[in-house]
């Protein structure tokens, strides 16, 4: 796929921040664990499924599931437990987990968006910085609709639109392409190790959200998305 932005004809007068000689023109946000705590709902659903097949899924193991596709997550759990299943059974298991996850999500209220995130996105856009959502989740559109933030993004890329999940850079390169912004001018916000790897592989800067020991390759790590100061984009 050609990810270059030369075919773009959007003429936005960008207000740009100088970032070590690069100009930040776009911020790309992961969803689960960055905008809302759906990462916890994924964990609860996976842990319930793992228990059913006799595997004890710990929070530490769960770090490996963050950012990767539904089927890859199941395969990691099966590897952890030394269990092998037919493709047909794997499909059934993945569907079962998704039904439980969707059950949690459908009970979610717009107030569950992390504090400060709505304001951060609004302020970025007011400065002329483009904002995209890039989530490996096939449920991402449902989640942003439930949070009433689907109109707040210049582009949304989800797990239904890519072939390779994070740590492959495909999802971020596609987001940059949709925004008509060069990957080097993008900053990604990510809570998953696989997501940090994907951002760096895309040639983007990355702000990790979570623990510095887990996200050590990110350019900067913050505890919560809402605490990020836009001026910090200049210091990445
Ligand atoms: C995100 C989450 C993963 C999840 C994946 C697929 O990347 O971080 O934990 O497995 O999306 O989500 P889905 O809703 O399609 O099962
Ligand atoms: Mg995430």
Short mmCIF file of C-alpha atoms and ligand atoms in Angstrom, two decimals:
data_model
loop_
_atom_site.label_atom_id
_atom_site.label_comp_id
_atom_site.label_asym_id
_atom_site.label_seq_id
_atom_site.Cartn_x
_atom_site.Cartn_y
_atom_site.Cartn_z
CA UNK A 1 0.00 0.00 0.00
CA UNK A 2 1.23 3.51 -0.80
CA UNK A 3 1.08 5.57 2.34
CA UNK A 4 2.49 8.77 0.89
CA UNK A 5 0.36 11.84 1.32
CA UNK A 6 1.04 13.48 -2.07
CA UNK A 7 -2.48 12.73 -3.28
CA UNK A 8 -4.00 14.77 -0.48
CA UNK A 9 -5.63 18.02 -1.38
CA UNK A 10 -6.71 19.18 2.06
CA UNK A 11 -5.37 22.67 2.59
CA UNK A 12 -5.41 23.23 6.32
CA UNK A 13 -3.42 26.17 7.67
CA UNK A 14 -1.52 24.10 10.24
CA UNK A 15 -0.40 25.72 13.47
CA UNK A 16 2.67 23.60 14.06
CA UNK A 17 4.97 23.00 16.98
CA UNK A 18 8.67 22.71 16.35
CA UNK A 19 9.77 19.33 17.72
CA UNK A 20 13.53 18.74 17.39
CA UNK A 21 13.41 20.11 13.86
CA UNK A 22 10.24 18.20 12.97
CA UNK A 23 6.85 19.81 12.87
CA UNK A 24 4.08 18.06 14.73
CA UNK A 25 1.01 18.15 12.55
CA UNK A 26 -1.02 15.27 13.93
CA UNK A 27 -1.71 13.32 17.10
CA UNK A 28 -2.91 9.74 16.78
CA UNK A 29 -4.64 8.16 19.76
CA UNK A 30 -5.02 4.51 20.59
CA UNK A 31 -8.40 3.80 22.23
CA UNK A 32 -8.35 1.02 24.84
CA UNK A 33 -6.38 2.21 27.87
CA UNK A 34 -5.64 5.65 26.36
CA UNK A 35 -9.06 7.25 25.93
CA UNK A 36 -11.12 4.96 28.14
CA UNK A 37 -10.48 1.98 30.42
CA UNK A 38 -11.87 -0.62 28.00
CA UNK A 39 -8.46 -2.31 28.32
CA UNK A 40 -9.77 -3.54 31.68
CA UNK A 41 -12.94 -4.91 30.06
CA UNK A 42 -10.79 -6.78 27.52
CA UNK A 43 -8.82 -8.25 30.43
CA UNK A 44 -11.95 -9.31 32.37
CA UNK A 45 -13.39 -11.03 29.30
CA UNK A 46 -10.11 -12.78 28.41
CA UNK A 47 -9.58 -13.90 32.02
CA UNK A 48 -13.08 -15.41 32.11
CA UNK A 49 -12.43 -17.27 28.86
CA UNK A 50 -8.97 -18.43 30.00
CA UNK A 51 -10.47 -19.77 33.23
CA UNK A 52 -13.00 -21.79 31.23
CA UNK A 53 -10.16 -23.55 29.43
CA UNK A 54 -8.15 -24.04 32.63
CA UNK A 55 -5.64 -21.21 32.18
CA UNK A 56 -4.90 -18.61 34.86
CA UNK A 57 -4.42 -15.27 33.07
CA UNK A 58 -2.52 -12.75 35.20
CA UNK A 59 -2.36 -8.95 34.80
CA UNK A 60 1.31 -9.36 33.82
CA UNK A 61 0.37 -11.82 31.05
CA UNK A 62 -2.33 -9.41 29.96
CA UNK A 63 0.29 -6.79 29.01
CA UNK A 64 1.14 -9.00 26.04
CA UNK A 65 -2.47 -8.92 24.84
CA UNK A 66 -2.69 -5.13 24.72
CA UNK A 67 -2.75 -3.67 21.24
CA UNK A 68 -2.78 -6.98 19.38
CA UNK A 69 -5.73 -8.41 17.46
CA UNK A 70 -8.46 -10.57 19.00
CA UNK A 71 -7.18 -13.80 17.41
CA UNK A 72 -3.54 -13.06 18.26
CA UNK A 73 -4.60 -12.41 21.87
CA UNK A 74 -6.30 -15.81 22.02
CA UNK A 75 -3.24 -17.49 20.53
CA UNK A 76 -1.00 -15.89 23.18
CA UNK A 77 -3.32 -17.18 25.95
CA UNK A 78 -3.31 -20.67 24.45
CA UNK A 79 0.50 -20.57 24.19
CA UNK A 80 0.72 -19.50 27.85
CA UNK A 81 -1.41 -22.49 28.88
CA UNK A 82 0.17 -24.94 26.44
CA UNK A 83 -3.27 -25.61 24.94
CA UNK A 84 -3.89 -26.21 21.25
CA UNK A 85 -7.30 -25.86 19.61
CA UNK A 86 -8.67 -26.32 16.10
CA UNK A 87 -9.31 -23.20 13.98
CA UNK A 88 -13.04 -23.80 14.42
CA UNK A 89 -12.77 -23.91 18.23
CA UNK A 90 -10.54 -20.83 18.23
CA UNK A 91 -13.19 -18.92 16.23
CA UNK A 92 -15.85 -19.98 18.76
CA UNK A 93 -13.68 -18.96 21.72
CA UNK A 94 -12.83 -15.58 20.21
CA UNK A 95 -16.53 -14.94 19.49
CA UNK A 96 -17.45 -15.88 23.04
CA UNK A 97 -14.89 -13.47 24.49
CA UNK A 98 -16.18 -10.74 22.19
CA UNK A 99 -19.78 -11.26 23.34
CA UNK A 100 -18.69 -10.75 26.96
CA UNK A 101 -16.57 -7.70 26.03
CA UNK A 102 -19.46 -6.12 24.10
CA UNK A 103 -21.74 -6.75 27.11
CA UNK A 104 -19.39 -4.68 29.31
CA UNK A 105 -19.03 -1.97 26.68
CA UNK A 106 -22.76 -1.58 26.08
CA UNK A 107 -23.22 -0.71 29.74
CA UNK A 108 -20.57 2.01 29.51
CA UNK A 109 -21.49 5.67 30.05
CA UNK A 110 -19.94 8.67 28.20
CA UNK A 111 -18.57 9.80 31.61
CA UNK A 112 -16.16 6.85 31.52
CA UNK A 113 -13.89 8.72 29.10
CA UNK A 114 -10.64 9.46 31.01
CA UNK A 115 -10.58 12.93 32.60
CA UNK A 116 -9.01 15.62 30.44
CA UNK A 117 -9.03 13.61 27.20
CA UNK A 118 -11.97 15.42 25.61
CA UNK A 119 -10.32 18.79 26.37
CA UNK A 120 -6.91 17.64 25.10
CA UNK A 121 -8.40 16.57 21.75
CA UNK A 122 -10.42 19.79 21.47
CA UNK A 123 -7.37 21.98 22.24
CA UNK A 124 -5.17 20.11 19.75
CA UNK A 125 -7.72 20.61 16.98
CA UNK A 126 -8.18 24.27 17.85
CA UNK A 127 -4.42 24.66 17.34
CA UNK A 128 -4.72 23.15 13.87
CA UNK A 129 -3.22 19.81 14.87
CA UNK A 130 -5.09 16.92 13.26
CA UNK A 131 -6.37 14.16 15.51
CA UNK A 132 -6.97 10.52 14.59
CA UNK A 133 -8.01 7.38 16.40
CA UNK A 134 -6.06 4.21 15.56
CA UNK A 135 -7.25 1.13 17.42
CA UNK A 136 -6.76 -2.55 16.61
CA UNK A 137 -10.23 -3.16 18.03
CA UNK A 138 -13.06 -4.09 15.69
CA UNK A 139 -15.34 -2.57 18.35
CA UNK A 140 -13.64 0.84 18.27
CA UNK A 141 -16.42 2.64 16.39
CA UNK A 142 -19.05 1.34 18.81
CA UNK A 143 -16.96 2.52 21.77
CA UNK A 144 -16.38 6.05 20.44
CA UNK A 145 -20.09 6.33 19.58
CA UNK A 146 -21.03 5.30 23.11
CA UNK A 147 -18.62 7.93 24.47
CA UNK A 148 -20.12 10.50 22.05
CA UNK A 149 -16.68 11.40 20.67
CA UNK A 150 -16.99 9.94 17.16
CA UNK A 151 -17.24 13.46 15.70
CA UNK A 152 -14.07 14.61 17.51
CA UNK A 153 -11.62 12.85 15.18
CA UNK A 154 -10.40 13.88 11.74
CA UNK A 155 -9.96 10.18 10.95
CA UNK A 156 -10.78 6.85 12.57
CA UNK A 157 -8.89 3.66 11.73
CA UNK A 158 -9.91 0.41 13.40
CA UNK A 159 -9.21 -3.31 13.35
CA UNK A 160 -11.61 -3.87 10.45
CA UNK A 161 -9.44 -1.73 8.17
CA UNK A 162 -6.01 -3.33 8.50
CA UNK A 163 -4.46 -6.69 7.75
CA UNK A 164 -1.59 -6.60 10.24
CA UNK A 165 -2.13 -5.66 13.85
CA UNK A 166 0.33 -3.76 16.09
CA UNK A 167 3.37 -4.04 16.43
CA UNK A 168 3.10 -3.76 12.65
CA UNK A 169 3.00 -0.04 11.73
CA UNK A 170 0.16 -0.49 9.19
CA UNK A 171 -2.59 1.06 11.34
CA UNK A 172 -0.61 4.23 12.13
CA UNK A 173 0.58 4.64 8.53
CA UNK A 174 -3.01 4.37 7.36
CA UNK A 175 -4.11 6.97 9.95
CA UNK A 176 -1.39 9.37 8.75
CA UNK A 177 -2.44 8.78 5.16
CA UNK A 178 -6.07 9.56 5.99
CA UNK A 179 -4.97 12.76 7.72
CA UNK A 180 -2.74 13.70 4.77
CA UNK A 181 0.19 14.10 7.18
CA UNK A 182 3.69 12.68 6.81
CA UNK A 183 4.34 9.92 9.41
CA UNK A 184 7.39 11.80 10.76
CA UNK A 185 5.08 14.69 11.72
CA UNK A 186 2.83 12.48 13.86
CA UNK A 187 2.83 11.70 17.56
CA UNK A 188 1.12 8.54 18.81
CA UNK A 189 -0.42 8.06 22.28
CA UNK A 190 -0.21 4.39 23.31
CA UNK A 191 -0.61 2.21 26.42
CA UNK A 192 0.60 -1.04 24.82
CA UNK A 193 4.15 -2.19 24.22
CA UNK A 194 3.06 -3.50 20.81
CA UNK A 195 1.59 -0.06 20.08
CA UNK A 196 4.80 1.78 21.01
CA UNK A 197 6.73 -0.56 18.68
CA UNK A 198 4.22 0.07 15.90
CA UNK A 199 4.48 3.86 16.28
CA UNK A 200 8.28 3.80 16.18
CA UNK A 201 8.26 1.41 13.21
CA UNK A 202 6.00 3.93 11.43
CA UNK A 203 8.66 6.60 11.97
CA UNK A 204 6.48 8.49 14.46
CA UNK A 205 7.15 9.81 17.95
CA UNK A 206 5.35 8.05 20.79
CA UNK A 207 3.96 9.12 24.15
CA UNK A 208 3.46 6.05 26.33
CA UNK A 209 0.54 6.02 28.75
CA UNK A 210 1.24 3.78 31.73
CA UNK A 211 4.33 2.39 33.36
CA UNK A 212 7.81 3.56 32.22
CA UNK A 213 9.24 0.07 32.79
CA UNK A 214 6.64 -1.44 30.45
CA UNK A 215 6.84 1.30 27.81
CA UNK A 216 10.56 2.07 27.97
CA UNK A 217 10.93 2.61 24.20
CA UNK A 218 8.42 5.47 24.14
CA UNK A 219 9.85 9.01 23.76
CA UNK A 220 8.04 10.02 26.94
CA UNK A 221 5.80 8.17 29.39
CA UNK A 222 2.90 9.73 31.28
CA UNK A 223 0.59 8.11 33.82
CA UNK A 224 -2.67 9.40 32.38
CA UNK A 225 -3.52 10.75 28.92
CA UNK A 226 -5.34 13.78 30.34
CA UNK A 227 -2.22 15.04 32.11
CA UNK A 228 -0.38 15.61 28.82
CA UNK A 229 0.51 19.26 28.16
CA UNK A 230 0.45 20.24 24.48
CA UNK A 231 3.69 22.24 24.92
CA UNK A 232 5.38 18.90 25.68
CA UNK A 233 5.05 17.96 22.01
CA UNK A 234 8.06 20.21 21.44
CA UNK A 235 10.27 18.15 23.75
CA UNK A 236 9.72 14.65 22.41
C1 LIG B 1 -7.08 -3.38 21.13
C2 LIG B 1 -6.85 -3.89 22.53
C3 LIG B 1 -6.60 -5.38 22.52
C4 LIG B 1 -7.73 -6.08 21.77
C5 LIG B 1 -7.74 -5.59 20.34
C6 LIG B 1 -8.82 -6.25 19.50
O1 LIG B 1 -5.88 -3.27 20.49
O2 LIG B 1 -5.73 -3.25 23.11
O3 LIG B 1 -6.54 -5.82 23.84
O4 LIG B 1 -7.54 -7.48 21.78
O5 LIG B 1 -7.96 -4.18 20.36
O6 LIG B 1 -10.08 -5.84 19.98
P1 LIG B 1 -11.46 -6.43 19.49
O7 LIG B 1 -12.48 -5.51 20.11
O8 LIG B 1 -11.46 -6.36 18.00
O9 LIG B 1 -11.55 -7.81 19.99
MG1 LIG B 2 -4.49 0.33 24.11
#
